[in-house]
Amino acid sequence: QVKPQFESRENRKCPMFTAVVYRTQVVAGINYFIKVEVSKTDYVHLKVFKSLPHENQDPSLVSFQTGKTKDDPLTYF
C-alpha cells in the first residue's frame, strides 16, 4: 500500500518491491520499520505508520532510507 507513496517521493519506479523483514513499534497506532528489496542489489528501509482501527486510515509512509544493502541492519529511525 505504500509503494506508490515511496515512488512518488523518490521520483522513480520500482519494478521489484518486496518486503524481506520488518519490526514494529507500538505508539498511538503502530510504526512498521520495513526492509524492502527494490532490485537485486538495492534495498530501502521504510518507516510506515498504521493508525488505530477506529481512525479508519490507510498506512502512511513517514520516512525512508535509500542506499541500503541486504546486510544492513534494520533499525529504528
PDB file of C-alpha atoms in Angstrom, residues 46-71:
ATOM      1  CA  LEU A  46      10.745   2.324   5.219  1.00  0.00           C
ATOM      2  CA  LYS A  47       9.004   3.709   8.269  1.00  0.00           C
ATOM      3  CA  VAL A  48       5.254   3.243   7.874  1.00  0.00           C
ATOM      4  CA  PHE A  49       2.600   4.366  10.344  1.00  0.00           C
ATOM      5  CA  LYS A  50      -0.689   2.483  10.705  1.00  0.00           C
ATOM      6  CA  SER A  51      -3.215   4.295  12.860  1.00  0.00           C
ATOM      7  CA  LEU A  52      -5.627   2.651  15.272  1.00  0.00           C
ATOM      8  CA  PRO A  53      -8.508   0.746  13.608  1.00  0.00           C
ATOM      9  CA  HIS A  54     -11.249   3.172  14.712  1.00  0.00           C
ATOM     10  CA  GLU A  55      -9.480   6.006  12.851  1.00  0.00           C
ATOM     11  CA  ASN A  56     -10.043   4.180   9.536  1.00  0.00           C
ATOM     12  CA  GLN A  57      -6.836   5.490   7.902  1.00  0.00           C
ATOM     13  CA  ASP A  58      -4.618   3.816   5.317  1.00  0.00           C
ATOM     14  CA  PRO A  59      -0.963   3.142   6.196  1.00  0.00           C
ATOM     15  CA  SER A  60       1.234   6.159   5.513  1.00  0.00           C
ATOM     16  CA  LEU A  61       4.903   6.376   4.603  1.00  0.00           C
ATOM     17  CA  VAL A  62       6.544   8.510   7.298  1.00  0.00           C
ATOM     18  CA  SER A  63      10.160   8.352   6.133  1.00  0.00           C
ATOM     19  CA  PHE A  64      12.642   6.159   4.312  1.00  0.00           C
ATOM     20  CA  GLN A  65      16.346   5.493   3.882  1.00  0.00           C
ATOM     21  CA  THR A  66      17.831   4.597   0.498  1.00  0.00           C
ATOM     22  CA  GLY A  67      21.165   3.072  -0.470  1.00  0.00           C
ATOM     23  CA  LYS A  68      20.797   0.108   1.859  1.00  0.00           C
ATOM     24  CA  THR A  69      22.133  -3.402   1.253  1.00  0.00           C
ATOM     25  CA  LYS A  70      20.846  -6.854   2.129  1.00  0.00           C
ATOM     26  CA  ASP A  71      23.197  -6.960   5.124  1.00  0.00           C
TER      27      ASP A  71
END
